[in-house]
Short mmCIF file of C-alpha atoms in Angstrom, two decimals:
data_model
loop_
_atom_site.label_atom_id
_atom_site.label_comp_id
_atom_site.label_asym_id
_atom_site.label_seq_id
_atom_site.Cartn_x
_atom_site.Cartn_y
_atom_site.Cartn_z
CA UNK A 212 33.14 15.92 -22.69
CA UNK A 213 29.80 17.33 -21.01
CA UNK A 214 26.92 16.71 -21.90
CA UNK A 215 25.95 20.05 -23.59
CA UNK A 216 29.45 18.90 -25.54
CA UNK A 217 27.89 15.44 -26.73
CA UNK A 218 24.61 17.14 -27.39
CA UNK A 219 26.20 19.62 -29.86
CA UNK A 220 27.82 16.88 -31.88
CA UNK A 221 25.34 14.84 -32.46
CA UNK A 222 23.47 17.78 -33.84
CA UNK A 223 26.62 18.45 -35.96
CA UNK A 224 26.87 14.99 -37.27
CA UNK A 225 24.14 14.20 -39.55
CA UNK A 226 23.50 11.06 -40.72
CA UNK A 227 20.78 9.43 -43.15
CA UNK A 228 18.71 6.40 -40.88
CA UNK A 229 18.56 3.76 -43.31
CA UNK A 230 15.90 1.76 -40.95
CA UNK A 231 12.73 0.68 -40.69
CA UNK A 232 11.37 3.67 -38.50
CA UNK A 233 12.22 5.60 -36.66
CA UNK A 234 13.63 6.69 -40.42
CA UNK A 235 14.95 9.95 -42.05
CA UNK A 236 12.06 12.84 -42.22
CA UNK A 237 12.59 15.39 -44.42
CA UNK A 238 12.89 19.04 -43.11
CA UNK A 239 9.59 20.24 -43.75
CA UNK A 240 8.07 17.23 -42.04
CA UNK A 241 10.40 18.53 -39.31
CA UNK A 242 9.82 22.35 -39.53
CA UNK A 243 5.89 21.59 -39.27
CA UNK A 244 7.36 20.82 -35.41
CA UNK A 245 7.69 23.86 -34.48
CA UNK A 246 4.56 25.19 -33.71
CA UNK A 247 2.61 24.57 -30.37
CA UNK A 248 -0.92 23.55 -30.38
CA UNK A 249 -3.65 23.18 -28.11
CA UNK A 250 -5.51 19.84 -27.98
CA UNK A 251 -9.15 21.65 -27.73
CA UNK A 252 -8.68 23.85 -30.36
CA UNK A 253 -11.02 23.35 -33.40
CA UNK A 254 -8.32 24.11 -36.04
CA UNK A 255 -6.27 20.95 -34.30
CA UNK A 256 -9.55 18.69 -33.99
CA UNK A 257 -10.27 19.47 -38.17
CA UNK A 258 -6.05 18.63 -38.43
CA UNK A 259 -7.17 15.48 -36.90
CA UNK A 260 -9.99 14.67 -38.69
CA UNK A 261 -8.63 15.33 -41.98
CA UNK A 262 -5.79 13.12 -41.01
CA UNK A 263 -8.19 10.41 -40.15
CA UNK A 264 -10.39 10.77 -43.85
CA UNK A 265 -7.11 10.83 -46.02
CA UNK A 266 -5.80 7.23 -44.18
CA UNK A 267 -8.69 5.90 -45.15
CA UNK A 268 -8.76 7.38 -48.65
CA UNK A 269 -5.32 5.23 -48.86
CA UNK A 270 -6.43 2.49 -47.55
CA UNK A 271 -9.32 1.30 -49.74
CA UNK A 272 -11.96 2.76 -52.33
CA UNK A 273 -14.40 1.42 -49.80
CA UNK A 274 -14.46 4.30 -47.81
CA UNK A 275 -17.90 3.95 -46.43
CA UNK A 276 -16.69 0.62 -44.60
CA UNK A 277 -13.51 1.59 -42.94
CA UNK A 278 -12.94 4.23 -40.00
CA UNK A 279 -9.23 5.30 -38.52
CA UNK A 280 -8.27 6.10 -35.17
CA UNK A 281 -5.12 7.59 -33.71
CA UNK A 282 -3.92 5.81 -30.44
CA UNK A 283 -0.70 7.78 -28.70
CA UNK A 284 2.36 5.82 -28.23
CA UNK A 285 4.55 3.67 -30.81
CA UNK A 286 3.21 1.17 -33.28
CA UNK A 287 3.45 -1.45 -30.50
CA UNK A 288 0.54 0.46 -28.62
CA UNK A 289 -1.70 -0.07 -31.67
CA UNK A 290 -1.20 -3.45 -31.36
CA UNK A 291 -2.01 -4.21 -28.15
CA UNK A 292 -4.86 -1.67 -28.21
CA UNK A 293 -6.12 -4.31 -30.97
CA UNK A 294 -5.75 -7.12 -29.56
CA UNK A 295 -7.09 -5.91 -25.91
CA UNK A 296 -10.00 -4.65 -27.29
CA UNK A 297 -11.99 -6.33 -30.31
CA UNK A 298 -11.38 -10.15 -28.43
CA UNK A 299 -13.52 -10.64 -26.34
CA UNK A 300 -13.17 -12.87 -23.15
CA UNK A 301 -14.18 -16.01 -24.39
CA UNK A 302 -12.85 -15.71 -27.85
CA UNK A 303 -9.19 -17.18 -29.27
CA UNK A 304 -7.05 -16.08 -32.04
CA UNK A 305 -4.72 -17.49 -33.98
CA UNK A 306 -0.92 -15.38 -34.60
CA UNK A 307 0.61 -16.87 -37.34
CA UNK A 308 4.30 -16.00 -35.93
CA UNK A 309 7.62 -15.87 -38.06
CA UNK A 310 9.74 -13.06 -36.72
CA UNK A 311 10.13 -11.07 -33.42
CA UNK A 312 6.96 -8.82 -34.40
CA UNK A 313 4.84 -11.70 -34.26
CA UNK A 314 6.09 -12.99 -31.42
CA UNK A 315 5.41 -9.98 -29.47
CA UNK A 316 1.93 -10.30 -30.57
CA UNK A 317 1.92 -13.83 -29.03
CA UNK A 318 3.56 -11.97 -25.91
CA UNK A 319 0.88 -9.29 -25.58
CA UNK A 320 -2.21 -11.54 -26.26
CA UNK A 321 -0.79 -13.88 -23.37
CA UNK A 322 -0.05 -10.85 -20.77
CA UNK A 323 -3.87 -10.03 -21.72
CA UNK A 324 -4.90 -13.07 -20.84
CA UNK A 325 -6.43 -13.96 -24.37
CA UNK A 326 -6.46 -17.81 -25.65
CA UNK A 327 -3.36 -18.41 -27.99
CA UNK A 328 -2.95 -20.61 -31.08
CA UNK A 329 0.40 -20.04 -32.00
CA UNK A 330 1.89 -21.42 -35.39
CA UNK A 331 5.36 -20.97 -35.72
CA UNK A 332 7.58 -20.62 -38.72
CA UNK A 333 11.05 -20.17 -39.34
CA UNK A 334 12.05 -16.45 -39.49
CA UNK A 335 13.22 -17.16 -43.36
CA UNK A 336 10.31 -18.97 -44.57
CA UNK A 337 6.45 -17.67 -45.07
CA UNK A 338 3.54 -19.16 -43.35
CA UNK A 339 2.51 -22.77 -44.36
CA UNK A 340 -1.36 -21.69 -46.27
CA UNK A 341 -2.11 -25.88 -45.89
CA UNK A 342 -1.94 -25.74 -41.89
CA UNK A 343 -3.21 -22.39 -41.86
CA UNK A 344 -6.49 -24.18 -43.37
CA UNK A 345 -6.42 -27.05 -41.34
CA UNK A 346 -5.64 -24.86 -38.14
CA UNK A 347 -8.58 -22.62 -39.33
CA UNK A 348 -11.41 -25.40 -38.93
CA UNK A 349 -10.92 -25.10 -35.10
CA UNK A 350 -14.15 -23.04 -34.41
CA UNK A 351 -13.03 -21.40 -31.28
CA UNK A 352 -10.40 -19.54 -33.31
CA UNK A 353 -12.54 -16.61 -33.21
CA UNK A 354 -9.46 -13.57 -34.49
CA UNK A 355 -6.43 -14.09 -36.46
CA UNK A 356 -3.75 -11.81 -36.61
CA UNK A 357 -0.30 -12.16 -38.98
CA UNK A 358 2.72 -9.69 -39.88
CA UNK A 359 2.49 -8.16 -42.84
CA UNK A 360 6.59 -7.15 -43.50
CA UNK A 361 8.21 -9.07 -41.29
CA UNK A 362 11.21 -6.39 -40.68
CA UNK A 363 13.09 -8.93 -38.51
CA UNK A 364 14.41 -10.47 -42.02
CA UNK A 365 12.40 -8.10 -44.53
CA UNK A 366 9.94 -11.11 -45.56
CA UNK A 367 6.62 -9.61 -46.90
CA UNK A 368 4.19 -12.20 -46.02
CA UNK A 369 1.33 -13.93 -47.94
CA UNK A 370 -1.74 -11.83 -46.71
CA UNK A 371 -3.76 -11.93 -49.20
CA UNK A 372 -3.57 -15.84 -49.40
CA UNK A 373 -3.59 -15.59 -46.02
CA UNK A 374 -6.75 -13.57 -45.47
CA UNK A 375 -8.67 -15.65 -48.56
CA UNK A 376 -8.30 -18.69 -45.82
CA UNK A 377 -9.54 -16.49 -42.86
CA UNK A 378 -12.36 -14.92 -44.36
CA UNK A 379 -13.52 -18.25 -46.08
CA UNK A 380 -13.41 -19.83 -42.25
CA UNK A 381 -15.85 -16.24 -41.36
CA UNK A 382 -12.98 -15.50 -38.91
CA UNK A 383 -11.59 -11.54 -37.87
CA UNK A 384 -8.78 -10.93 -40.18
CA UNK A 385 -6.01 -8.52 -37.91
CA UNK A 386 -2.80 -7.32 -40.33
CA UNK A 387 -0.10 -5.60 -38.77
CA UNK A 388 0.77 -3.22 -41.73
CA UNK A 389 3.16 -1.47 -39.55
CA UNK A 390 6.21 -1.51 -41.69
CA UNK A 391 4.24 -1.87 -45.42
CA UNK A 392 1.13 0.08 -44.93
CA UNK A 393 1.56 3.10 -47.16
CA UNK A 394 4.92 1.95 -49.15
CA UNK A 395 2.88 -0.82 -50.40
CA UNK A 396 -0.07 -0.84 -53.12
CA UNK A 397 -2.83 -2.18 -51.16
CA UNK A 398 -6.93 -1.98 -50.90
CA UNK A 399 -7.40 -3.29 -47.14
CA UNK A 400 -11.55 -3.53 -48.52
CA UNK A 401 -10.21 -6.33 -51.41
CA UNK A 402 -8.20 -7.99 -48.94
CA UNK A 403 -10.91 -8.10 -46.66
CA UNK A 404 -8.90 -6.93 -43.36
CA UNK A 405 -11.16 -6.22 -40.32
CA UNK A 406 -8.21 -4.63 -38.75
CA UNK A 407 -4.98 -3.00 -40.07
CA UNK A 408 -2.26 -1.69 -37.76
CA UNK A 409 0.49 0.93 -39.04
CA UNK A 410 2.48 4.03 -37.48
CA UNK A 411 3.26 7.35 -37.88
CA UNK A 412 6.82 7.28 -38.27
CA UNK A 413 7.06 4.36 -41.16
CA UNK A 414 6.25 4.64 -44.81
CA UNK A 415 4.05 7.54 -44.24
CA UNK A 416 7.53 9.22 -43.30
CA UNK A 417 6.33 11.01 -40.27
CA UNK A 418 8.13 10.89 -36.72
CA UNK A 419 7.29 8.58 -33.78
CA UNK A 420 4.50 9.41 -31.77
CA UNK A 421 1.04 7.41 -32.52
CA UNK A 422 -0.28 4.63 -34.75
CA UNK A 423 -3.51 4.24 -36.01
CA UNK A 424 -5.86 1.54 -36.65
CA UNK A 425 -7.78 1.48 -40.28
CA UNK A 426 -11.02 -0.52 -38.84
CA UNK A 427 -13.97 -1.72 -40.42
CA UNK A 428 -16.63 0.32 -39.18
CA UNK A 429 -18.87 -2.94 -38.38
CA UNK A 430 -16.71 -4.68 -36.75
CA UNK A 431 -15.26 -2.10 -34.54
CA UNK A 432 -18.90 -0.76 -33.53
CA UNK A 433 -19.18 -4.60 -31.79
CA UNK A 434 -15.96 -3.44 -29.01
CA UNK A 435 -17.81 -1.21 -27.36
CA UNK A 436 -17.31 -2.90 -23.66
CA UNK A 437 -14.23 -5.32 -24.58
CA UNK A 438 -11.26 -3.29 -24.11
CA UNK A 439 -8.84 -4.67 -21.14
CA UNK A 440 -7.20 -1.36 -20.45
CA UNK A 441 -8.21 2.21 -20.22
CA UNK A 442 -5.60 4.02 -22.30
CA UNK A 443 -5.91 1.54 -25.12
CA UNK A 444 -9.23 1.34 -25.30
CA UNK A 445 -9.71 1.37 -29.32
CA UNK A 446 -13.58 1.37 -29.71
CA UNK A 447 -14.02 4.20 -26.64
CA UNK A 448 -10.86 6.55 -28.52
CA UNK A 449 -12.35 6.01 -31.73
CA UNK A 450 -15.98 6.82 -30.16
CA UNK A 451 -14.75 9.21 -28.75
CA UNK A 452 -13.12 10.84 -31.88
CA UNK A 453 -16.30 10.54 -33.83
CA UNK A 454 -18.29 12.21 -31.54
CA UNK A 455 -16.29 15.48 -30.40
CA UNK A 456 -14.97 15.87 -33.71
CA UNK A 457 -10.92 14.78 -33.82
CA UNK A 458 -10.62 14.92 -29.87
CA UNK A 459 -8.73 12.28 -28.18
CA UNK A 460 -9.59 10.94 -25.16
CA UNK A 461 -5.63 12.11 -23.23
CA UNK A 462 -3.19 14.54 -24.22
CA UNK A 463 -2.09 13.78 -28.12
CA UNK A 464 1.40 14.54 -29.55
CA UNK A 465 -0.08 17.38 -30.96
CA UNK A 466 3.12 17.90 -32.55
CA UNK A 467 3.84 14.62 -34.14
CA UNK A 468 0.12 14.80 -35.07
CA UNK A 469 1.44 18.52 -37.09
CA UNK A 470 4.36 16.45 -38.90
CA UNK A 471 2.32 13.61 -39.86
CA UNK A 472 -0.33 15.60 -41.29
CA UNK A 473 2.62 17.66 -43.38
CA UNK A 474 4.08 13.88 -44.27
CA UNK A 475 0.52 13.13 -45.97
CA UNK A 476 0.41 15.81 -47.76
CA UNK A 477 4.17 14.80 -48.98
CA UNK A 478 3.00 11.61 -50.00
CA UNK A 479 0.58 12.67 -52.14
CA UNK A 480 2.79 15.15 -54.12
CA UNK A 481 5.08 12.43 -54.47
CA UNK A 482 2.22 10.34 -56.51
CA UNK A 483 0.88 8.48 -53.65
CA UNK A 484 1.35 5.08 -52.71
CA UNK A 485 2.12 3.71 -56.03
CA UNK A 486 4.99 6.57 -56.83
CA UNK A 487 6.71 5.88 -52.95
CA UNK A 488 6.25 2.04 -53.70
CA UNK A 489 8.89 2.28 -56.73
CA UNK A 490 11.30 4.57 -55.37
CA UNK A 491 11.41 2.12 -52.23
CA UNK A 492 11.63 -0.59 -55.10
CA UNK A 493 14.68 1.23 -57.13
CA UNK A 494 16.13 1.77 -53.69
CA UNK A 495 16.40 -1.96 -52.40
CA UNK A 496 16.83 -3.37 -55.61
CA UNK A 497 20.12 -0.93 -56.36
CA UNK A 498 21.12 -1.97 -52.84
CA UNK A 499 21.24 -5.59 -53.41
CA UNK A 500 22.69 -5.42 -56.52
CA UNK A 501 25.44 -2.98 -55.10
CA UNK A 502 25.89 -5.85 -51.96
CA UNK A 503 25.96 -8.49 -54.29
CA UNK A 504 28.69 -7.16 -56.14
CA UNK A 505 30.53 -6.72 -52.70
CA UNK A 506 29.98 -9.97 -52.15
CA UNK A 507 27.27 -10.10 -48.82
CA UNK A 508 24.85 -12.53 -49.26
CA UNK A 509 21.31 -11.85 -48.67
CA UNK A 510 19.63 -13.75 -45.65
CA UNK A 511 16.14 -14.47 -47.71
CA UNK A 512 16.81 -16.69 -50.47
CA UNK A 513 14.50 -16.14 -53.71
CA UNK A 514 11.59 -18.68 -52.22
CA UNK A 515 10.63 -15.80 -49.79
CA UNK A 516 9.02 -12.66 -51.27
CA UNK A 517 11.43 -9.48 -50.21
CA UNK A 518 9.80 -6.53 -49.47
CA UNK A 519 10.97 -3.24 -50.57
CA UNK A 520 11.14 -1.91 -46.73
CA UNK A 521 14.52 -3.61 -45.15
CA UNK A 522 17.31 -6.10 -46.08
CA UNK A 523 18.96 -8.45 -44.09
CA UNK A 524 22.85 -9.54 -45.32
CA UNK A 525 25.06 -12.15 -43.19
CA UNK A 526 28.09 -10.55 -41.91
CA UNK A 527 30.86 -11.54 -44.63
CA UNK A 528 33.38 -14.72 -43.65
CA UNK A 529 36.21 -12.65 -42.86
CA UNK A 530 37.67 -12.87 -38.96
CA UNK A 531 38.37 -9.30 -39.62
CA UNK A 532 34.73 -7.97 -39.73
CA UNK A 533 33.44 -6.45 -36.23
CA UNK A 534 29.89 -5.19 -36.81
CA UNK A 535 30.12 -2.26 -33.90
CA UNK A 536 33.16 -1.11 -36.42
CA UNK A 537 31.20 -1.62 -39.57
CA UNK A 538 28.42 0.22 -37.92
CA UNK A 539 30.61 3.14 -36.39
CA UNK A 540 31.88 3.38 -39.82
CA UNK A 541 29.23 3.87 -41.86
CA UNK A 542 27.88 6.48 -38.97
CA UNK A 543 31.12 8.75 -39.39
CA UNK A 544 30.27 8.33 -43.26
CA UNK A 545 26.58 9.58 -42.91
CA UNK A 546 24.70 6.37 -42.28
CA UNK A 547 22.83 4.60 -39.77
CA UNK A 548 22.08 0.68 -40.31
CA UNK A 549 20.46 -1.73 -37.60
CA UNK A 550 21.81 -4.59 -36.34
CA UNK A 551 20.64 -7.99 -37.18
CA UNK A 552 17.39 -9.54 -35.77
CA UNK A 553 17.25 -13.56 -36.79
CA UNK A 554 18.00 -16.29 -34.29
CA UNK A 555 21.01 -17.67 -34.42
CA UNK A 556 22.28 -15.81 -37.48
CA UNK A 557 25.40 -13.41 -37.69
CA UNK A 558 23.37 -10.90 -39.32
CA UNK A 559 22.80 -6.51 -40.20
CA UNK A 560 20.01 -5.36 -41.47
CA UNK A 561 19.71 -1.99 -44.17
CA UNK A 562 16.57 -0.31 -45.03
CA UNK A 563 15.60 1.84 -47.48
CA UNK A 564 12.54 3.79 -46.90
CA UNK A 565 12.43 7.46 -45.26
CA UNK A 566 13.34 10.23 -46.71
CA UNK A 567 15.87 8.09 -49.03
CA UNK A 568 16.97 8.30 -52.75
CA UNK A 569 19.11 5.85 -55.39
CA UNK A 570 21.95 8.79 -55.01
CA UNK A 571 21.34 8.20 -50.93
CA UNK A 572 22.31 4.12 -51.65
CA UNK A 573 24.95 4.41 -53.49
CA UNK A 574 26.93 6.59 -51.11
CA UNK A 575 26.14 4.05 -48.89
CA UNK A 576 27.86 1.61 -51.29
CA UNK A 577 30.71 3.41 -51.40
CA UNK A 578 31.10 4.14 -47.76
CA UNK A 579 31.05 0.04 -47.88
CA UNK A 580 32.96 -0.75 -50.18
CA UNK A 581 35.27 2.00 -48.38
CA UNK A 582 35.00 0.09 -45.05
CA UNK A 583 35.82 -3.67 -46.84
CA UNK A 584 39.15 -2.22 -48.43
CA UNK A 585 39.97 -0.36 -45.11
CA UNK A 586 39.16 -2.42 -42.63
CA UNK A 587 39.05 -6.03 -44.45
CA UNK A 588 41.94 -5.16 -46.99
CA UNK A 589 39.75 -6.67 -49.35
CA UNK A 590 38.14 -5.06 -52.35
CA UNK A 591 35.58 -7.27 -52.39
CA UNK A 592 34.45 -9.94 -49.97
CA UNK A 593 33.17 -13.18 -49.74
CA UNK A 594 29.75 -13.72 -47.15
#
């Protein structure tokens, strides 16, 4: 097969992405694609700026204290931009790590050569709030920065407890909303987060492209000088943005930027936030019910808080189950699942936002239920 052949079926076979982003669009988020723009033009600035008023119409009532800037890359970019530019030199921060997300913040604050307190929890458990406090009365810690859904398990973590401890310590509070922010109820102003992170292609159901930073206006006025990089220089794109009106500082996805924009507007005829929140609700909760009932057994037991974004299952005890099968399966049946993430677990993970219904989860059901009779000769099985 060549590889105009390959190309051709993959564009035959469709399949829903039941992952945590990239995730399925839907096809007027993808239709808003096909237009070129040009990155001077005034009526793609205004896109821009608009873009950047209605994130932080999401974000908080407090719209007066919070400012959003578009950085170009994935939501891993928007990280690092961050964290290389509102510590400065002599400052520390604390990364309250339990999953592979927060451990790449550990990994980027170290390549940047910023002090590191690292706490470390299991990937199963939240964050210990007692050593957070005691941690917190180090005064050097100048930042801290924490994983909001964890989507190496699907863990939503404590931030609000969290960020009560930070901000009572008068420390910067840094979230990583990536997977949560805007499938999640939340007013970043009542949480008092200095910093949220989040990307285009997640709950806001765009595709991948850029992230953007929801920063309070204050704080990010005092990183003016601190970035250690050029191209993720947060304060000097956001300046930069304010000042010529929606231009960014290098070329944008100007296209991804289009889709985005078209996803917004999506969300809010949806209902907003609130409305996406319970369909993402109805969808995981039908799932795990459904897996239950197949007998896979949820990695998080009920003292961690599930989010609504991704579920992790162990693979079930029978020496029949391959995953790469499983996973094949499912693909030829219309879905797309991600392997499994947690140390030293046999693991998959399914998620459930996108472009994603109840009617969308129970096919999936079926196709695995299909797959355990099939393939297991069981009609149910036992994790």
């Amino acid at each position: 097969m060549n590889t105009q052949d390959t190309l051709n079926l993959a564009l035959d076979n469709k399949y829903l992405l039941l992952t945590p982003g990239p995730l399925s669009t839907s096809a007027t988020v993808r239709r808003a694609m096909q237009k070129d723009w040009c990155t001077w033009d005034k009526e793609y600035n205004g896109l821009v700026q608009d873009i950047r008023q209605r994130l932080v119409n999401l974000a908080t009532t407090a719209v007066d204290q919070y400012t959003a800037v578009l950085m170009q890359g994935s939501g891993s970019f928007a990280v690092e931009s961050v964290l290389g530019s509102v510590i400065a030199k002599h400052e520390k921060v604390l990364i309250i790590n339990n999953g592979a997300y927060g451990a790449r913040m550990v990994q980027m604050a170290r390549c940047l050569n910023i002090e590191v307190v690292e706490l470390v929890y299991p990937e199963t458990s939240t964050p210990d709030l007692a050593e957070i406090q005691q941690v917190l009365m180090d005064e050097s810690i100048s930042h801290v920065a924490c994983v909001h859904c964890e989507t190496t398990t699907g863990i939503l973590n404590p931030i609000q407890d969290i960020g009560r401890l930070v901000k009572a310590a008068g420390k910067v509070w840094i979230v990583d909303a990536m997977s949560s922010f805007g499938g999640i109820p939340m007013d970043i102003a009542e949480l008092e987060i200095d910093f949220l992170i989040s990307s285009a292609n997640k709950c806001i159901q765009g595709v991948p492209g850029f992230g953007f930073i929801l920063a309070k206006r204050e704080r990010l006025e005092q990183c003016q000088g601190l970035a250690r990089s050029v191209s993720l220089d947060l304060y000097d794109q956001w300046h930069t943005m304010e000042q010529q009106n929606g231009k960014w500082r290098f070329t944008s996805p100007t296209h991804v930027v289009r889709a985005f924009y078209q996803a917004l507007l999506e969300l809010e005829q949806e209902g907003g936030i609130e409305a996406r929140y319970q369909r993402y609700l109805n969808n995981q909760q039908t799932l795990s019910k459904g897996m239950s009932a197949l007998g896979f057994e949820r990695v998080l037991g009920n003292a961690c808080t599930q989010s609504p974004i991704i579920t992790t299952f162990l693979y079930p005890a029978s020496p029949k189950f391959s995953f790469q099968q499983f996973y094949e399966s499912l693909k030829q049946a219309g879905y797309v699942i991600y392997p499994g993430k947690v140390t030293d677990l046999n693991c998959f993970r399914i998620g459930n936002i996108g472009e994603v219904k109840q009617q969308d989860i129970e096919g999936l059901l079926a196709a695995i239920s299909d797959y355990c009779q099939t393939h297991l000769h069981l009609s149910a099985v036992t994790a």
